[in-house]
Short mmCIF file of C-alpha atoms in Angstrom, two decimals:
data_model
loop_
_atom_site.label_atom_id
_atom_site.label_comp_id
_atom_site.label_asym_id
_atom_site.label_seq_id
_atom_site.Cartn_x
_atom_site.Cartn_y
_atom_site.Cartn_z
CA MET A 1 -0.16 0.14 0.18
CA GLN A 2 1.23 3.44 -1.24
CA GLN A 3 1.91 5.86 2.31
CA PRO A 4 -0.65 8.05 3.50
CA ASP A 5 -1.60 11.43 2.37
CA ILE A 6 -1.76 12.36 5.61
CA GLU A 7 -1.00 11.29 9.22
CA ASP A 8 -0.86 11.73 12.99
CA ASP A 9 0.95 9.25 16.18
CA PHE A 10 -1.29 11.62 18.40
CA SER A 11 1.55 12.31 20.20
CA GLY A 12 0.65 16.06 20.98
CA PRO A 13 0.14 19.03 20.55
CA LEU A 14 -2.92 19.46 18.84
CA ARG A 15 -2.10 19.08 15.20
CA ALA A 16 -4.15 22.21 14.47
CA ASP A 17 -3.42 21.82 10.29
CA LEU A 18 -4.69 18.55 10.93
CA TRP A 19 -7.88 18.98 13.77
CA VAL A 20 -10.20 21.47 15.60
CA ASP A 21 -10.88 20.18 18.52
CA HIS A 22 -14.26 21.19 18.83
CA TYR A 23 -17.50 19.07 19.14
CA LEU A 24 -19.50 21.55 15.64
CA PRO A 25 -19.17 24.43 17.34
CA HIS A 26 -21.64 26.59 14.56
CA TRP A 27 -24.69 24.66 16.60
CA THR A 28 -23.15 26.08 20.18
CA THR A 29 -20.66 28.23 21.16
CA PRO A 30 -16.95 28.12 22.33
CA GLU A 31 -17.62 26.57 25.98
CA ARG A 32 -19.76 23.77 25.88
CA SER A 33 -18.04 22.26 22.32
CA ALA A 34 -14.44 22.67 23.73
CA ALA A 35 -12.72 18.97 23.93
CA ARG A 36 -10.75 18.15 27.38
CA TYR A 37 -7.59 16.23 25.93
CA SER A 38 -3.76 15.39 27.32
CA PHE A 39 -1.71 13.91 25.74
CA PRO A 40 -0.33 10.94 27.95
CA ALA A 41 2.29 8.14 26.65
CA GLY A 42 0.45 6.12 24.19
CA GLY A 43 -1.84 8.65 21.86
CA MET A 44 -3.99 11.10 22.36
CA GLN A 45 -6.52 10.44 25.79
CA LEU A 46 -9.89 12.46 25.34
CA ARG A 47 -11.57 13.36 28.48
CA ILE A 48 -15.01 13.67 29.46
CA ASP A 49 -14.54 15.60 33.55
CA LEU A 50 -16.97 16.76 35.60
CA GLU A 51 -17.71 20.07 35.80
CA GLN A 52 -17.84 20.25 31.80
CA LEU A 53 -20.49 22.00 29.95
CA ASN A 54 -23.51 20.42 28.26
CA TRP A 55 -22.96 20.37 24.39
CA ARG A 56 -26.67 22.40 23.87
CA ASP A 57 -28.90 22.64 26.44
CA GLU A 58 -31.03 21.51 23.68
CA ASP A 59 -29.61 18.73 23.31
CA ALA A 60 -29.01 17.26 27.44
CA PRO A 61 -27.35 16.21 29.07
CA LEU A 62 -24.38 14.89 27.24
CA ARG A 63 -21.17 15.99 26.49
CA VAL A 64 -18.74 15.92 24.41
CA SER A 65 -15.38 15.38 23.55
CA ASN A 66 -14.46 15.34 19.91
CA LEU A 67 -11.42 15.92 16.89
CA GLN A 68 -13.08 16.85 13.84
CA THR A 69 -11.20 18.22 10.67
CA GLY A 70 -13.11 20.60 8.70
CA THR A 71 -15.34 23.23 9.93
CA PHE A 72 -17.97 24.49 7.18
CA ALA A 73 -21.52 27.24 8.55
CA GLY A 74 -24.01 29.80 7.09
CA ASP A 75 -23.78 33.48 8.88
CA LEU A 76 -25.07 33.27 12.52
CA GLY A 77 -28.84 32.32 12.67
CA THR A 78 -29.36 30.84 9.73
CA ARG A 79 -29.82 26.55 9.13
CA VAL A 80 -27.16 26.17 7.73
CA GLY A 81 -23.83 24.37 8.10
CA THR A 82 -21.93 20.66 8.49
CA HIS A 83 -23.86 17.92 10.45
CA ARG A 84 -27.25 19.30 10.67
CA HIS A 85 -28.50 16.61 13.13
CA ARG A 86 -32.26 17.82 14.20
CA GLU A 87 -34.74 19.86 12.76
CA ASP A 88 -35.86 21.95 15.09
CA GLY A 89 -34.17 24.15 16.28
CA LEU A 90 -31.03 24.34 15.06
CA VAL A 91 -29.17 28.33 14.09
CA VAL A 92 -26.07 29.36 14.41
CA ARG A 93 -24.50 30.98 17.43
CA SER A 94 -21.10 30.86 16.76
CA PRO A 95 -20.28 32.55 13.89
CA THR A 96 -17.32 29.30 12.24
CA PRO A 97 -15.12 30.12 9.10
CA THR A 98 -14.74 27.39 6.13
CA ARG A 99 -11.70 25.57 7.27
CA LEU A 100 -11.16 21.97 4.49
CA LEU A 101 -8.80 21.23 6.64
CA TRP A 102 -8.90 17.24 5.35
CA ALA A 103 -12.16 16.54 4.13
CA PRO A 104 -11.47 13.36 1.38
CA THR A 105 -14.47 12.94 -0.87
CA ALA A 106 -13.23 8.91 -1.23
CA GLY A 107 -10.63 7.26 0.03
CA ARG A 108 -9.10 5.26 2.76
CA VAL A 109 -9.07 6.18 6.49
CA GLU A 110 -7.02 3.90 9.20
CA LEU A 111 -7.50 4.78 12.63
CA THR A 112 -5.87 3.77 15.87
CA VAL A 113 -8.10 3.63 19.86
CA SER A 114 -9.27 1.55 22.25
CA ALA A 115 -12.55 2.30 23.69
CA SER A 116 -14.38 3.58 27.18
CA VAL A 117 -15.79 1.58 30.05
CA ASP A 118 -18.01 3.56 31.63
CA PRO A 119 -21.67 2.63 30.68
CA GLN A 120 -22.28 6.34 29.59
CA CYS A 121 -20.03 6.50 27.39
CA MET A 122 -19.26 6.52 23.66
CA LEU A 123 -16.54 6.85 21.08
CA ALA A 124 -17.67 7.59 17.77
CA ALA A 125 -15.46 8.14 14.71
CA TRP A 126 -17.63 9.21 11.95
CA LEU A 127 -17.23 10.61 8.24
CA VAL A 128 -19.31 13.27 7.78
CA GLY A 129 -20.60 15.05 4.49
CA THR A 130 -19.12 18.64 4.68
CA GLU A 131 -22.67 20.61 3.05
CA HIS A 132 -20.62 23.64 2.36
CA LEU A 133 -20.96 22.60 -1.62
CA ASP A 134 -24.38 21.16 -0.78
CA ALA A 135 -26.87 20.84 2.06
CA ALA A 136 -28.18 17.55 1.16
CA GLN A 137 -24.14 16.49 0.91
CA SER A 138 -25.19 15.61 4.29
CA GLY A 139 -24.82 11.39 4.20
CA GLU A 140 -22.39 9.70 6.60
CA VAL A 141 -20.07 6.96 7.02
CA CYS A 142 -20.10 5.09 10.67
CA ILE A 143 -17.17 3.73 11.24
CA PHE A 144 -18.03 2.33 14.66
CA GLU A 145 -19.56 3.72 17.50
CA ILE A 146 -18.61 1.70 20.63
CA ASP A 147 -21.19 1.72 23.93
CA GLY A 148 -18.85 0.57 27.71
CA HIS A 149 -21.63 -0.92 28.52
CA ALA A 150 -20.75 -3.29 26.00
CA VAL A 151 -17.05 -3.06 26.17
CA GLY A 152 -16.00 -7.12 27.70
CA ALA A 153 -14.21 -10.47 26.46
CA SER A 154 -16.36 -9.17 23.50
CA THR A 155 -17.70 -5.86 22.89
CA LEU A 156 -20.21 -5.05 20.27
CA ALA A 157 -20.47 -2.14 18.81
CA ARG A 158 -22.54 -0.71 15.58
CA SER A 159 -21.51 0.57 11.93
CA GLY A 160 -22.30 1.36 8.31
CA ILE A 161 -24.16 3.83 6.30
CA LYS A 162 -26.77 6.92 7.85
CA ALA A 163 -28.03 8.86 5.03
CA HIS A 164 -29.71 12.23 6.84
CA THR A 165 -31.03 14.44 4.52
CA ASP A 166 -28.68 12.56 1.55
CA ALA A 167 -31.38 10.94 -0.96
CA ALA A 168 -29.17 9.72 -2.86
CA ILE A 169 -28.08 6.93 -0.33
CA GLU A 170 -30.06 4.78 1.85
CA THR A 171 -29.63 4.67 6.28
CA ASP A 172 -27.68 0.11 7.00
CA MET A 173 -26.31 0.54 9.81
CA ALA A 174 -25.70 -2.86 11.53
CA ASP A 175 -23.97 -4.58 14.85
CA VAL A 176 -21.43 -5.60 15.41
CA ARG A 177 -19.73 -7.95 17.15
CA LEU A 178 -15.77 -7.88 17.71
CA PRO A 179 -14.07 -11.00 19.16
CA PHE A 180 -12.04 -8.47 21.67
CA ASP A 181 -11.77 -5.67 24.76
CA ALA A 182 -12.27 -3.09 22.90
CA SER A 183 -10.76 -1.37 26.33
CA ARG A 184 -7.65 -1.97 24.27
CA PRO A 185 -5.64 -0.83 21.07
CA HIS A 186 -7.20 -2.19 18.06
CA THR A 187 -7.38 -0.73 13.96
CA TRP A 188 -10.65 -0.03 12.24
CA SER A 189 -10.61 0.62 8.78
CA VAL A 190 -12.80 1.68 6.17
CA ASP A 191 -12.31 2.58 1.71
CA TRP A 192 -15.11 4.34 0.51
CA GLY A 193 -15.96 5.45 -3.05
CA ASP A 194 -17.37 4.01 -6.16
CA ASN A 195 -20.46 3.29 -4.85
CA ARG A 196 -18.96 1.25 -1.68
CA THR A 197 -17.89 1.46 1.11
CA VAL A 198 -15.81 -1.43 3.60
CA ILE A 199 -15.19 -1.25 6.78
CA CYS A 200 -13.06 -3.51 8.94
CA CYS A 201 -11.73 -3.86 11.70
CA GLU A 202 -8.21 -5.82 13.07
CA ASP A 203 -8.32 -6.53 9.45
CA VAL A 204 -11.19 -8.31 9.71
CA VAL A 205 -14.31 -7.27 7.60
CA VAL A 206 -17.39 -6.09 8.87
CA ARG A 207 -19.34 -4.05 6.32
CA ASP A 208 -19.14 -4.63 3.24
CA ILE A 209 -22.11 -1.72 1.89
CA PRO A 210 -22.76 -1.02 -2.21
CA GLN A 211 -23.30 2.35 -1.89
CA ALA A 212 -20.99 5.86 -0.74
CA PRO A 213 -21.26 9.14 -0.35
CA ASN A 214 -19.41 11.28 -3.08
CA TYR A 215 -18.84 14.51 -1.73
CA PRO A 216 -16.40 15.94 0.54
CA MET A 217 -16.60 14.20 4.50
CA PHE A 218 -15.10 15.57 8.12
CA LEU A 219 -13.94 12.83 9.65
CA MET A 220 -15.19 13.16 13.22
CA VAL A 221 -13.18 11.43 16.30
CA ASP A 222 -14.93 11.69 19.89
CA LEU A 223 -16.06 10.18 23.40
CA PHE A 224 -18.95 11.08 24.79
CA GLU A 225 -20.88 11.21 27.64
CA ILE A 226 -25.38 10.71 27.00
CA GLY A 227 -27.22 11.50 30.48
CA GLN A 228 -26.41 12.75 34.04
CA PRO A 229 -23.22 12.95 35.22
CA SER A 230 -22.44 9.96 37.32
CA GLY A 231 -19.50 7.91 38.61
CA ALA A 232 -15.66 8.50 38.74
CA TYR A 233 -14.19 11.40 36.39
CA PRO A 234 -12.52 12.21 34.08
CA LYS A 235 -14.23 9.88 32.11
CA THR A 236 -11.14 8.66 28.69
CA ALA A 237 -10.62 7.24 25.75
CA MET A 238 -8.16 6.84 24.00
CA LEU A 239 -6.65 7.67 20.67
CA HIS A 240 -3.30 6.37 19.45
CA ASN A 241 -2.64 6.55 15.36
CA PHE A 242 -4.94 7.73 11.95
CA ARG A 243 -3.55 7.90 8.97
CA GLY A 244 -5.95 8.80 5.91
CA TRP A 245 -5.71 8.79 2.13
CA THR A 246 -7.52 10.51 -1.16
CA ARG A 247 -8.95 8.85 -3.48
#
């Protein structure tokens, strides 16, 4: 395989040429969208801290620390922006410049992570349509979603495609059983383009889907806490390595 076009070993500091350390910042305010993280040995530790604010009061209880490879949003008060996750009352609260740090139309991603085991947390990685060319270009390749309560000697994850408002593709999500504890480092990959999406975990194909979005997409990697604060803090997951290829 050819050398990746872009790579990050998450050894720190944050690569500002590749990552925005806010979760969909246009739909909320900076103190709510900002990621919490540190760089211990072995990569980047995403954190949910006890005093961390809900991402949006309308979506509470929901707190998140996220990296994404760009941003796009319309003017203040408009409903224009990447990943319009709900239809009721969603407007731009923080004007955000268009930044296409890495936004391939087709390609390959490899991502090595260690998931959280906290029962209220989810570690996820998505490719989402930037929507900067057309609001209908909103589809998502869900590389994985791993709930902390589903991590054990084997792990149940979710993987596939979500259409959102893209009428040209269909939602096709499925549970996938991983025969190991996903709180240890493990590698996911996705190849997408030419109407096909192939998602692998530890070099084993877990989804082979005969469709793919065909427009620019941002990569998002995020740790969520869903539910009222409880248990021990900080809640954490690790990012160990990322490699990306553009076709």
